[in-house]
Amino acid sequence: MKRNLSSFPVKQVPHRVAPLVFAFLILLPLLAVLPLDAATAQSALPAVAIKTAADGAQTYSLTFQVLILMTVLTLLPAILLAMTAFTRIIIVLSILRQALGMATTPSNQILTGLALFMTFFVMSSTIEQSYANGIKPYLDGQLAGEVALDRTVQPLKKFMLAQTRENDLQLFSKLSGKAQFSTPDDVPLTVLIPTFMTSELKTAFQIGFMVFIPFLVIDLVVASVLMSMGMMMLSPVLVSLPFKIMLFVVVDGWTLLMGTLAASFHQ
């Protein structure tokens, strides 16, 4: 007599065992290539070490240098927003899109890319100075880490101080509880960065206000004409959009705006 195979009891693996088996299969190749003794492990992966020379210069092991590099790459978006011209440019471009009445055109990706490359254009001399004074000598082994970092930051501090307002700097110096700084080099980044961002926001809104006014006038004229003609159901924004685009194209708005933004930064 034949019996159905499904009638036989089958022992199933507990659901908690399956993840353990999967993890073991993943870790097994890694365990096979790991060194077996401590001496081999030390030679394969150098420890995080800092050596101080007789002249006081410090050299870091390769592992520590890779750790520093990964940390800098993690903080790169914050550095781009807080210490460069990116913030002013992207805010003005966003206000321009709002003034034109187009919510998604140009897209966020296009505006971000334009603001990013405009930032590189505006800060090209600052980036070249940072690389020549700090990064290149450090890579060539001519400078220690602390000295190279200080020389790399100095051009950025000079650029940021040129954009900040004196009253903003005094405000954050007072809030930090520190006395007045005798030279610009004495201003720490903890005071300079919020001062720079506050000044950049104010400047960006001032430029955005000047950009918004012509398009606002067109909206008011179109709304008044439609109301006088009794076209209450027709959206003024829809009618004024072609006129605003035409005005922006006729005056070569993109070139004018990019030139104004580039000239607004004090080197």
PDB file of C-alpha atoms in Angstrom:
ATOM      1  CA  MET A   1       0.000   0.000   0.000  1.00  0.00           C
ATOM      2  CA  LYS A   2       1.456   3.287  -1.084  1.00  0.00           C
ATOM      3  CA  ARG A   3       1.458   6.220   1.262  1.00  0.00           C
ATOM      4  CA  ASN A   4       1.737   9.843   0.384  1.00  0.00           C
ATOM      5  CA  LEU A   5       5.139  11.336   1.202  1.00  0.00           C
ATOM      6  CA  SER A   6       3.532  14.333   2.803  1.00  0.00           C
ATOM      7  CA  SER A   7       2.027  12.080   5.430  1.00  0.00           C
ATOM      8  CA  PHE A   8       5.419  11.258   6.933  1.00  0.00           C
ATOM      9  CA  PRO A   9       6.477  13.578   9.732  1.00  0.00           C
ATOM     10  CA  VAL A  10       9.361  15.857   8.798  1.00  0.00           C
ATOM     11  CA  LYS A  11      11.504  17.513  11.428  1.00  0.00           C
ATOM     12  CA  GLN A  12      11.982  21.159  10.649  1.00  0.00           C
ATOM     13  CA  VAL A  13      14.986  23.248  11.673  1.00  0.00           C
ATOM     14  CA  PRO A  14      14.089  25.766  14.386  1.00  0.00           C
ATOM     15  CA  HIS A  15      13.717  29.256  13.017  1.00  0.00           C
ATOM     16  CA  ARG A  16      16.423  30.559  15.350  1.00  0.00           C
ATOM     17  CA  VAL A  17      19.040  28.165  14.015  1.00  0.00           C
ATOM     18  CA  ALA A  18      18.814  29.306  10.390  1.00  0.00           C
ATOM     19  CA  PRO A  19      20.328  32.800  10.972  1.00  0.00           C
ATOM     20  CA  LEU A  20      23.196  31.240  12.942  1.00  0.00           C
ATOM     21  CA  VAL A  21      23.963  28.792  10.165  1.00  0.00           C
ATOM     22  CA  PHE A  22      23.843  31.585   7.590  1.00  0.00           C
ATOM     23  CA  ALA A  23      26.188  33.772   9.649  1.00  0.00           C
ATOM     24  CA  PHE A  24      28.605  30.857  10.094  1.00  0.00           C
ATOM     25  CA  LEU A  25      28.707  30.264   6.352  1.00  0.00           C
ATOM     26  CA  ILE A  26      29.450  33.950   5.770  1.00  0.00           C
ATOM     27  CA  LEU A  27      32.211  34.136   8.408  1.00  0.00           C
ATOM     28  CA  LEU A  28      33.857  30.836   7.483  1.00  0.00           C
ATOM     29  CA  PRO A  29      35.859  32.230   4.502  1.00  0.00           C
ATOM     30  CA  LEU A  30      36.973  35.180   6.635  1.00  0.00           C
ATOM     31  CA  LEU A  31      38.169  32.898   9.408  1.00  0.00           C
ATOM     32  CA  ALA A  32      40.141  30.871   6.906  1.00  0.00           C
ATOM     33  CA  VAL A  33      42.249  33.846   5.782  1.00  0.00           C
ATOM     34  CA  LEU A  34      42.863  35.364   9.222  1.00  0.00           C
ATOM     35  CA  PRO A  35      46.385  34.999  10.658  1.00  0.00           C
ATOM     36  CA  LEU A  36      46.821  32.245  13.212  1.00  0.00           C
ATOM     37  CA  ASP A  37      49.224  33.888  15.610  1.00  0.00           C
ATOM     38  CA  ALA A  38      49.646  37.328  17.145  1.00  0.00           C
ATOM     39  CA  ALA A  39      52.933  38.042  15.379  1.00  0.00           C
ATOM     40  CA  THR A  40      51.415  37.420  11.972  1.00  0.00           C
ATOM     41  CA  ALA A  41      48.391  39.531  12.896  1.00  0.00           C
ATOM     42  CA  GLN A  42      50.588  42.430  13.942  1.00  0.00           C
ATOM     43  CA  SER A  43      52.544  42.312  10.702  1.00  0.00           C
ATOM     44  CA  ALA A  44      49.406  42.018   8.568  1.00  0.00           C
ATOM     45  CA  LEU A  45      47.485  44.885  10.184  1.00  0.00           C
ATOM     46  CA  PRO A  46      49.611  47.555  11.878  1.00  0.00           C
ATOM     47  CA  ALA A  47      48.203  48.957  15.072  1.00  0.00           C
ATOM     48  CA  VAL A  48      47.147  52.558  15.493  1.00  0.00           C
ATOM     49  CA  ALA A  49      50.414  54.189  16.459  1.00  0.00           C
ATOM     50  CA  ILE A  50      51.742  57.716  16.748  1.00  0.00           C
ATOM     51  CA  LYS A  51      55.512  58.227  16.753  1.00  0.00           C
ATOM     52  CA  THR A  52      57.123  61.448  17.904  1.00  0.00           C
ATOM     53  CA  ALA A  53      60.438  62.400  16.361  1.00  0.00           C
ATOM     54  CA  ALA A  54      63.266  64.271  18.060  1.00  0.00           C
ATOM     55  CA  ASP A  55      62.132  67.594  16.597  1.00  0.00           C
ATOM     56  CA  GLY A  56      58.605  67.110  17.931  1.00  0.00           C
ATOM     57  CA  ALA A  57      57.018  66.096  14.624  1.00  0.00           C
ATOM     58  CA  GLN A  58      54.521  63.264  14.839  1.00  0.00           C
ATOM     59  CA  THR A  59      54.048  60.528  12.270  1.00  0.00           C
ATOM     60  CA  TYR A  60      51.002  58.277  12.143  1.00  0.00           C
ATOM     61  CA  SER A  61      50.687  54.664  11.121  1.00  0.00           C
ATOM     62  CA  LEU A  62      48.877  53.733   7.935  1.00  0.00           C
ATOM     63  CA  THR A  63      45.858  52.475   9.869  1.00  0.00           C
ATOM     64  CA  PHE A  64      45.498  55.761  11.709  1.00  0.00           C
ATOM     65  CA  GLN A  65      45.854  57.743   8.478  1.00  0.00           C
ATOM     66  CA  VAL A  66      43.086  55.692   6.863  1.00  0.00           C
ATOM     67  CA  LEU A  67      40.911  56.309   9.937  1.00  0.00           C
ATOM     68  CA  ILE A  68      41.471  60.072   9.655  1.00  0.00           C
ATOM     69  CA  LEU A  69      40.683  59.984   5.935  1.00  0.00           C
ATOM     70  CA  MET A  70      37.405  58.120   6.484  1.00  0.00           C
ATOM     71  CA  THR A  71      36.428  60.598   9.206  1.00  0.00           C
ATOM     72  CA  VAL A  72      37.101  63.556   6.882  1.00  0.00           C
ATOM     73  CA  LEU A  73      35.048  61.951   4.109  1.00  0.00           C
ATOM     74  CA  THR A  74      32.176  61.482   6.563  1.00  0.00           C
ATOM     75  CA  LEU A  75      32.288  65.157   7.536  1.00  0.00           C
ATOM     76  CA  LEU A  76      32.722  66.376   3.947  1.00  0.00           C
ATOM     77  CA  PRO A  77      29.017  67.321   3.396  1.00  0.00           C
ATOM     78  CA  ALA A  78      28.998  69.326   6.630  1.00  0.00           C
ATOM     79  CA  ILE A  79      32.255  71.052   5.645  1.00  0.00           C
ATOM     80  CA  LEU A  80      30.807  71.892   2.229  1.00  0.00           C
ATOM     81  CA  LEU A  81      27.718  73.493   3.779  1.00  0.00           C
ATOM     82  CA  ALA A  82      29.397  75.280   6.681  1.00  0.00           C
ATOM     83  CA  MET A  83      32.743  76.483   5.295  1.00  0.00           C
ATOM     84  CA  THR A  84      32.246  77.191   1.585  1.00  0.00           C
ATOM     85  CA  ALA A  85      30.214  79.388  -0.754  1.00  0.00           C
ATOM     86  CA  PHE A  86      27.725  76.579  -1.401  1.00  0.00           C
ATOM     87  CA  THR A  87      25.098  77.804   1.080  1.00  0.00           C
ATOM     88  CA  ARG A  88      24.692  81.280  -0.446  1.00  0.00           C
ATOM     89  CA  ILE A  89      24.526  79.969  -4.007  1.00  0.00           C
ATOM     90  CA  ILE A  90      21.978  77.208  -3.396  1.00  0.00           C
ATOM     91  CA  ILE A  91      19.684  79.519  -1.400  1.00  0.00           C
ATOM     92  CA  VAL A  92      19.669  82.170  -4.151  1.00  0.00           C
ATOM     93  CA  LEU A  93      18.956  79.527  -6.795  1.00  0.00           C
ATOM     94  CA  SER A  94      16.088  78.147  -4.717  1.00  0.00           C
ATOM     95  CA  ILE A  95      14.588  81.626  -4.298  1.00  0.00           C
ATOM     96  CA  LEU A  96      14.898  82.170  -8.051  1.00  0.00           C
ATOM     97  CA  ARG A  97      12.958  78.992  -8.771  1.00  0.00           C
ATOM     98  CA  GLN A  98      10.290  80.042  -6.295  1.00  0.00           C
ATOM     99  CA  ALA A  99      10.065  83.493  -7.892  1.00  0.00           C
ATOM    100  CA  LEU A 100       9.610  81.992 -11.335  1.00  0.00           C
ATOM    101  CA  GLY A 101       6.699  79.949  -9.993  1.00  0.00           C
ATOM    102  CA  MET A 102       8.136  76.570 -11.005  1.00  0.00           C
ATOM    103  CA  ALA A 103       8.260  74.170  -8.087  1.00  0.00           C
ATOM    104  CA  THR A 104      10.335  71.422  -9.674  1.00  0.00           C
ATOM    105  CA  THR A 105      12.032  73.063 -12.673  1.00  0.00           C
ATOM    106  CA  PRO A 106      15.009  73.193 -12.629  1.00  0.00           C
ATOM    107  CA  SER A 107      15.160  70.053 -10.507  1.00  0.00           C
ATOM    108  CA  ASN A 108      16.980  69.794  -7.197  1.00  0.00           C
ATOM    109  CA  GLN A 109      19.747  67.753  -8.818  1.00  0.00           C
ATOM    110  CA  ILE A 110      20.405  70.449 -11.421  1.00  0.00           C
ATOM    111  CA  LEU A 111      20.447  73.252  -8.861  1.00  0.00           C
ATOM    112  CA  THR A 112      22.727  71.269  -6.542  1.00  0.00           C
ATOM    113  CA  GLY A 113      25.145  70.462  -9.357  1.00  0.00           C
ATOM    114  CA  LEU A 114      25.196  74.077 -10.530  1.00  0.00           C
ATOM    115  CA  ALA A 115      25.769  75.348  -6.989  1.00  0.00           C
ATOM    116  CA  LEU A 116      28.526  72.774  -6.433  1.00  0.00           C
ATOM    117  CA  PHE A 117      30.522  73.703  -9.518  1.00  0.00           C
ATOM    118  CA  MET A 118      29.950  77.409  -8.896  1.00  0.00           C
ATOM    119  CA  THR A 119      31.414  76.835  -5.430  1.00  0.00           C
ATOM    120  CA  PHE A 120      34.501  75.237  -6.968  1.00  0.00           C
ATOM    121  CA  PHE A 121      34.779  78.182  -9.369  1.00  0.00           C
ATOM    122  CA  VAL A 122      34.486  80.830  -6.650  1.00  0.00           C
ATOM    123  CA  MET A 123      36.839  79.044  -4.244  1.00  0.00           C
ATOM    124  CA  SER A 124      39.367  77.793  -6.788  1.00  0.00           C
ATOM    125  CA  SER A 125      42.159  80.035  -5.482  1.00  0.00           C
ATOM    126  CA  THR A 126      41.375  79.105  -1.871  1.00  0.00           C
ATOM    127  CA  ILE A 127      41.421  75.389  -2.679  1.00  0.00           C
ATOM    128  CA  GLU A 128      44.718  75.748  -4.553  1.00  0.00           C
ATOM    129  CA  GLN A 129      46.297  77.559  -1.608  1.00  0.00           C
ATOM    130  CA  SER A 130      45.081  74.917   0.855  1.00  0.00           C
ATOM    131  CA  TYR A 131      46.490  72.146  -1.307  1.00  0.00           C
ATOM    132  CA  ALA A 132      49.820  73.859  -1.961  1.00  0.00           C
ATOM    133  CA  ASN A 133      50.399  74.994   1.642  1.00  0.00           C
ATOM    134  CA  GLY A 134      49.168  71.998   3.604  1.00  0.00           C
ATOM    135  CA  ILE A 135      48.032  68.888   1.755  1.00  0.00           C
ATOM    136  CA  LYS A 136      50.858  68.524  -0.778  1.00  0.00           C
ATOM    137  CA  PRO A 137      53.707  69.044   1.737  1.00  0.00           C
ATOM    138  CA  TYR A 138      52.051  66.531   4.067  1.00  0.00           C
ATOM    139  CA  LEU A 139      51.740  63.923   1.308  1.00  0.00           C
ATOM    140  CA  ASP A 140      55.392  64.513   0.404  1.00  0.00           C
ATOM    141  CA  GLY A 141      56.406  63.961   4.024  1.00  0.00           C
ATOM    142  CA  GLN A 142      57.655  67.516   4.537  1.00  0.00           C
ATOM    143  CA  LEU A 143      55.164  68.539   7.251  1.00  0.00           C
ATOM    144  CA  ALA A 144      53.723  66.921  10.326  1.00  0.00           C
ATOM    145  CA  GLY A 145      50.015  66.311  10.649  1.00  0.00           C
ATOM    146  CA  GLU A 146      49.195  69.206  12.989  1.00  0.00           C
ATOM    147  CA  VAL A 147      51.165  71.765  10.985  1.00  0.00           C
ATOM    148  CA  ALA A 148      49.691  70.538   7.695  1.00  0.00           C
ATOM    149  CA  LEU A 149      46.160  70.741   9.081  1.00  0.00           C
ATOM    150  CA  ASP A 150      46.711  74.277  10.332  1.00  0.00           C
ATOM    151  CA  ARG A 151      48.128  75.428   6.986  1.00  0.00           C
ATOM    152  CA  THR A 152      45.277  73.752   5.125  1.00  0.00           C
ATOM    153  CA  VAL A 153      42.643  75.526   7.214  1.00  0.00           C
ATOM    154  CA  GLN A 154      44.266  78.983   7.060  1.00  0.00           C
ATOM    155  CA  PRO A 155      43.100  79.830   3.473  1.00  0.00           C
ATOM    156  CA  LEU A 156      39.585  78.665   4.368  1.00  0.00           C
ATOM    157  CA  LYS A 157      39.576  80.871   7.462  1.00  0.00           C
ATOM    158  CA  LYS A 158      40.757  83.827   5.366  1.00  0.00           C
ATOM    159  CA  PHE A 159      37.936  83.248   2.885  1.00  0.00           C
ATOM    160  CA  MET A 160      35.330  82.904   5.641  1.00  0.00           C
ATOM    161  CA  LEU A 161      36.510  86.005   7.479  1.00  0.00           C
ATOM    162  CA  ALA A 162      36.247  88.026   4.256  1.00  0.00           C
ATOM    163  CA  GLN A 163      32.524  87.132   4.000  1.00  0.00           C
ATOM    164  CA  THR A 164      31.558  87.658   7.652  1.00  0.00           C
ATOM    165  CA  ARG A 165      30.156  90.836   9.121  1.00  0.00           C
ATOM    166  CA  GLU A 166      31.886  92.484  12.033  1.00  0.00           C
ATOM    167  CA  ASN A 167      28.734  92.698  14.176  1.00  0.00           C
ATOM    168  CA  ASP A 168      28.068  88.975  13.700  1.00  0.00           C
ATOM    169  CA  LEU A 169      31.624  88.160  14.726  1.00  0.00           C
ATOM    170  CA  GLN A 170      31.330  90.335  17.814  1.00  0.00           C
ATOM    171  CA  LEU A 171      28.035  88.691  18.732  1.00  0.00           C
ATOM    172  CA  PHE A 172      29.373  85.126  18.619  1.00  0.00           C
ATOM    173  CA  SER A 173      32.606  86.173  20.330  1.00  0.00           C
ATOM    174  CA  LYS A 174      30.531  87.597  23.152  1.00  0.00           C
ATOM    175  CA  LEU A 175      28.338  84.497  23.329  1.00  0.00           C
ATOM    176  CA  SER A 176      31.387  82.254  23.479  1.00  0.00           C
ATOM    177  CA  GLY A 177      32.690  84.146  26.500  1.00  0.00           C
ATOM    178  CA  LYS A 178      36.009  84.989  24.862  1.00  0.00           C
ATOM    179  CA  ALA A 179      37.685  88.359  24.633  1.00  0.00           C
ATOM    180  CA  GLN A 180      38.214  90.282  21.453  1.00  0.00           C
ATOM    181  CA  PHE A 181      40.702  88.658  19.119  1.00  0.00           C
ATOM    182  CA  SER A 182      43.785  90.659  18.249  1.00  0.00           C
ATOM    183  CA  THR A 183      44.343  89.124  14.803  1.00  0.00           C
ATOM    184  CA  PRO A 184      42.077  87.206  12.404  1.00  0.00           C
ATOM    185  CA  ASP A 185      44.256  84.110  12.859  1.00  0.00           C
ATOM    186  CA  ASP A 186      43.258  84.005  16.529  1.00  0.00           C
ATOM    187  CA  VAL A 187      39.563  83.432  15.732  1.00  0.00           C
ATOM    188  CA  PRO A 188      38.804  79.745  16.368  1.00  0.00           C
ATOM    189  CA  LEU A 189      36.647  77.712  14.040  1.00  0.00           C
ATOM    190  CA  THR A 190      34.060  77.200  16.781  1.00  0.00           C
ATOM    191  CA  VAL A 191      33.327  80.951  16.588  1.00  0.00           C
ATOM    192  CA  LEU A 192      34.071  81.526  12.915  1.00  0.00           C
ATOM    193  CA  ILE A 193      31.828  78.823  11.434  1.00  0.00           C
ATOM    194  CA  PRO A 194      28.499  79.977  12.993  1.00  0.00           C
ATOM    195  CA  THR A 195      29.444  83.580  12.249  1.00  0.00           C
ATOM    196  CA  PHE A 196      30.153  82.732   8.620  1.00  0.00           C
ATOM    197  CA  MET A 197      26.908  80.774   8.204  1.00  0.00           C
ATOM    198  CA  THR A 198      24.834  83.585   9.740  1.00  0.00           C
ATOM    199  CA  SER A 199      26.410  86.156   7.435  1.00  0.00           C
ATOM    200  CA  GLU A 200      25.931  83.890   4.428  1.00  0.00           C
ATOM    201  CA  LEU A 201      22.230  83.430   5.189  1.00  0.00           C
ATOM    202  CA  LYS A 202      21.721  87.179   5.484  1.00  0.00           C
ATOM    203  CA  THR A 203      23.568  87.881   2.243  1.00  0.00           C
ATOM    204  CA  ALA A 204      21.698  85.130   0.403  1.00  0.00           C
ATOM    205  CA  PHE A 205      18.329  86.515   1.474  1.00  0.00           C
ATOM    206  CA  GLN A 206      19.351  90.024   0.416  1.00  0.00           C
ATOM    207  CA  ILE A 207      20.306  88.801  -3.066  1.00  0.00           C
ATOM    208  CA  GLY A 208      17.166  86.661  -3.217  1.00  0.00           C
ATOM    209  CA  PHE A 209      15.019  89.701  -2.391  1.00  0.00           C
ATOM    210  CA  MET A 210      16.484  91.627  -5.300  1.00  0.00           C
ATOM    211  CA  VAL A 211      15.897  88.643  -7.592  1.00  0.00           C
ATOM    212  CA  PHE A 212      12.284  88.230  -6.441  1.00  0.00           C
ATOM    213  CA  ILE A 213      11.127  91.837  -7.010  1.00  0.00           C
ATOM    214  CA  PRO A 214      10.861  91.865 -10.858  1.00  0.00           C
ATOM    215  CA  PHE A 215       8.875  88.629 -10.916  1.00  0.00           C
ATOM    216  CA  LEU A 216       6.603  89.898  -8.154  1.00  0.00           C
ATOM    217  CA  VAL A 217       5.819  92.991 -10.255  1.00  0.00           C
ATOM    218  CA  ILE A 218       4.824  90.769 -13.182  1.00  0.00           C
ATOM    219  CA  ASP A 219       2.547  88.724 -10.908  1.00  0.00           C
ATOM    220  CA  LEU A 220       0.856  91.890  -9.626  1.00  0.00           C
ATOM    221  CA  VAL A 221       0.307  93.266 -13.133  1.00  0.00           C
ATOM    222  CA  VAL A 222      -1.126  90.011 -14.448  1.00  0.00           C
ATOM    223  CA  ALA A 223      -3.391  89.591 -11.412  1.00  0.00           C
ATOM    224  CA  SER A 224      -4.704  93.156 -11.788  1.00  0.00           C
ATOM    225  CA  VAL A 225      -5.402  92.676 -15.514  1.00  0.00           C
ATOM    226  CA  LEU A 226      -7.229  89.393 -14.962  1.00  0.00           C
ATOM    227  CA  MET A 227      -9.308  90.872 -12.155  1.00  0.00           C
ATOM    228  CA  SER A 228     -10.262  93.889 -14.275  1.00  0.00           C
ATOM    229  CA  MET A 229     -11.319  91.547 -17.099  1.00  0.00           C
ATOM    230  CA  GLY A 230     -13.402  89.461 -14.714  1.00  0.00           C
ATOM    231  CA  MET A 231     -11.412  86.269 -15.255  1.00  0.00           C
ATOM    232  CA  MET A 232     -11.615  85.119 -11.658  1.00  0.00           C
ATOM    233  CA  MET A 233     -11.335  81.397 -12.451  1.00  0.00           C
ATOM    234  CA  LEU A 234      -8.045  81.729 -14.379  1.00  0.00           C
ATOM    235  CA  SER A 235      -4.935  81.353 -12.244  1.00  0.00           C
ATOM    236  CA  PRO A 236      -2.682  84.445 -12.378  1.00  0.00           C
ATOM    237  CA  VAL A 237       0.371  82.246 -11.755  1.00  0.00           C
ATOM    238  CA  LEU A 238      -0.376  80.216 -14.894  1.00  0.00           C
ATOM    239  CA  VAL A 239      -0.699  83.350 -17.034  1.00  0.00           C
ATOM    240  CA  SER A 240       2.335  85.163 -15.607  1.00  0.00           C
ATOM    241  CA  LEU A 241       4.685  82.175 -15.925  1.00  0.00           C
ATOM    242  CA  PRO A 242       5.407  82.619 -19.682  1.00  0.00           C
ATOM    243  CA  PHE A 243       6.042  86.328 -19.194  1.00  0.00           C
ATOM    244  CA  LYS A 244       8.459  85.692 -16.328  1.00  0.00           C
ATOM    245  CA  ILE A 245      10.338  83.073 -18.344  1.00  0.00           C
ATOM    246  CA  MET A 246      10.485  85.419 -21.331  1.00  0.00           C
ATOM    247  CA  LEU A 247      11.796  88.271 -19.166  1.00  0.00           C
ATOM    248  CA  PHE A 248      14.427  86.033 -17.588  1.00  0.00           C
ATOM    249  CA  VAL A 249      15.613  84.804 -20.987  1.00  0.00           C
ATOM    250  CA  VAL A 250      15.609  88.238 -22.646  1.00  0.00           C
ATOM    251  CA  VAL A 251      17.836  89.803 -19.984  1.00  0.00           C
ATOM    252  CA  ASP A 252      20.132  86.719 -20.043  1.00  0.00           C
ATOM    253  CA  GLY A 253      19.200  85.987 -16.464  1.00  0.00           C
ATOM    254  CA  TRP A 254      21.381  82.946 -15.832  1.00  0.00           C
ATOM    255  CA  THR A 255      24.580  84.714 -16.883  1.00  0.00           C
ATOM    256  CA  LEU A 256      23.606  87.833 -14.947  1.00  0.00           C
ATOM    257  CA  LEU A 257      22.762  85.861 -11.809  1.00  0.00           C
ATOM    258  CA  MET A 258      25.873  83.668 -11.907  1.00  0.00           C
ATOM    259  CA  GLY A 259      28.080  86.720 -12.473  1.00  0.00           C
ATOM    260  CA  THR A 260      26.432  88.571  -9.601  1.00  0.00           C
ATOM    261  CA  LEU A 261      26.871  85.614  -7.267  1.00  0.00           C
ATOM    262  CA  ALA A 262      30.517  85.146  -8.197  1.00  0.00           C
ATOM    263  CA  ALA A 263      31.215  88.866  -7.724  1.00  0.00           C
ATOM    264  CA  SER A 264      29.446  88.963  -4.350  1.00  0.00           C
ATOM    265  CA  PHE A 265      32.232  86.973  -2.676  1.00  0.00           C
ATOM    266  CA  HIS A 266      35.136  88.946  -1.283  1.00  0.00           C
ATOM    267  CA  GLN A 267      38.484  87.251  -1.802  1.00  0.00           C
TER     268      GLN A 267
END
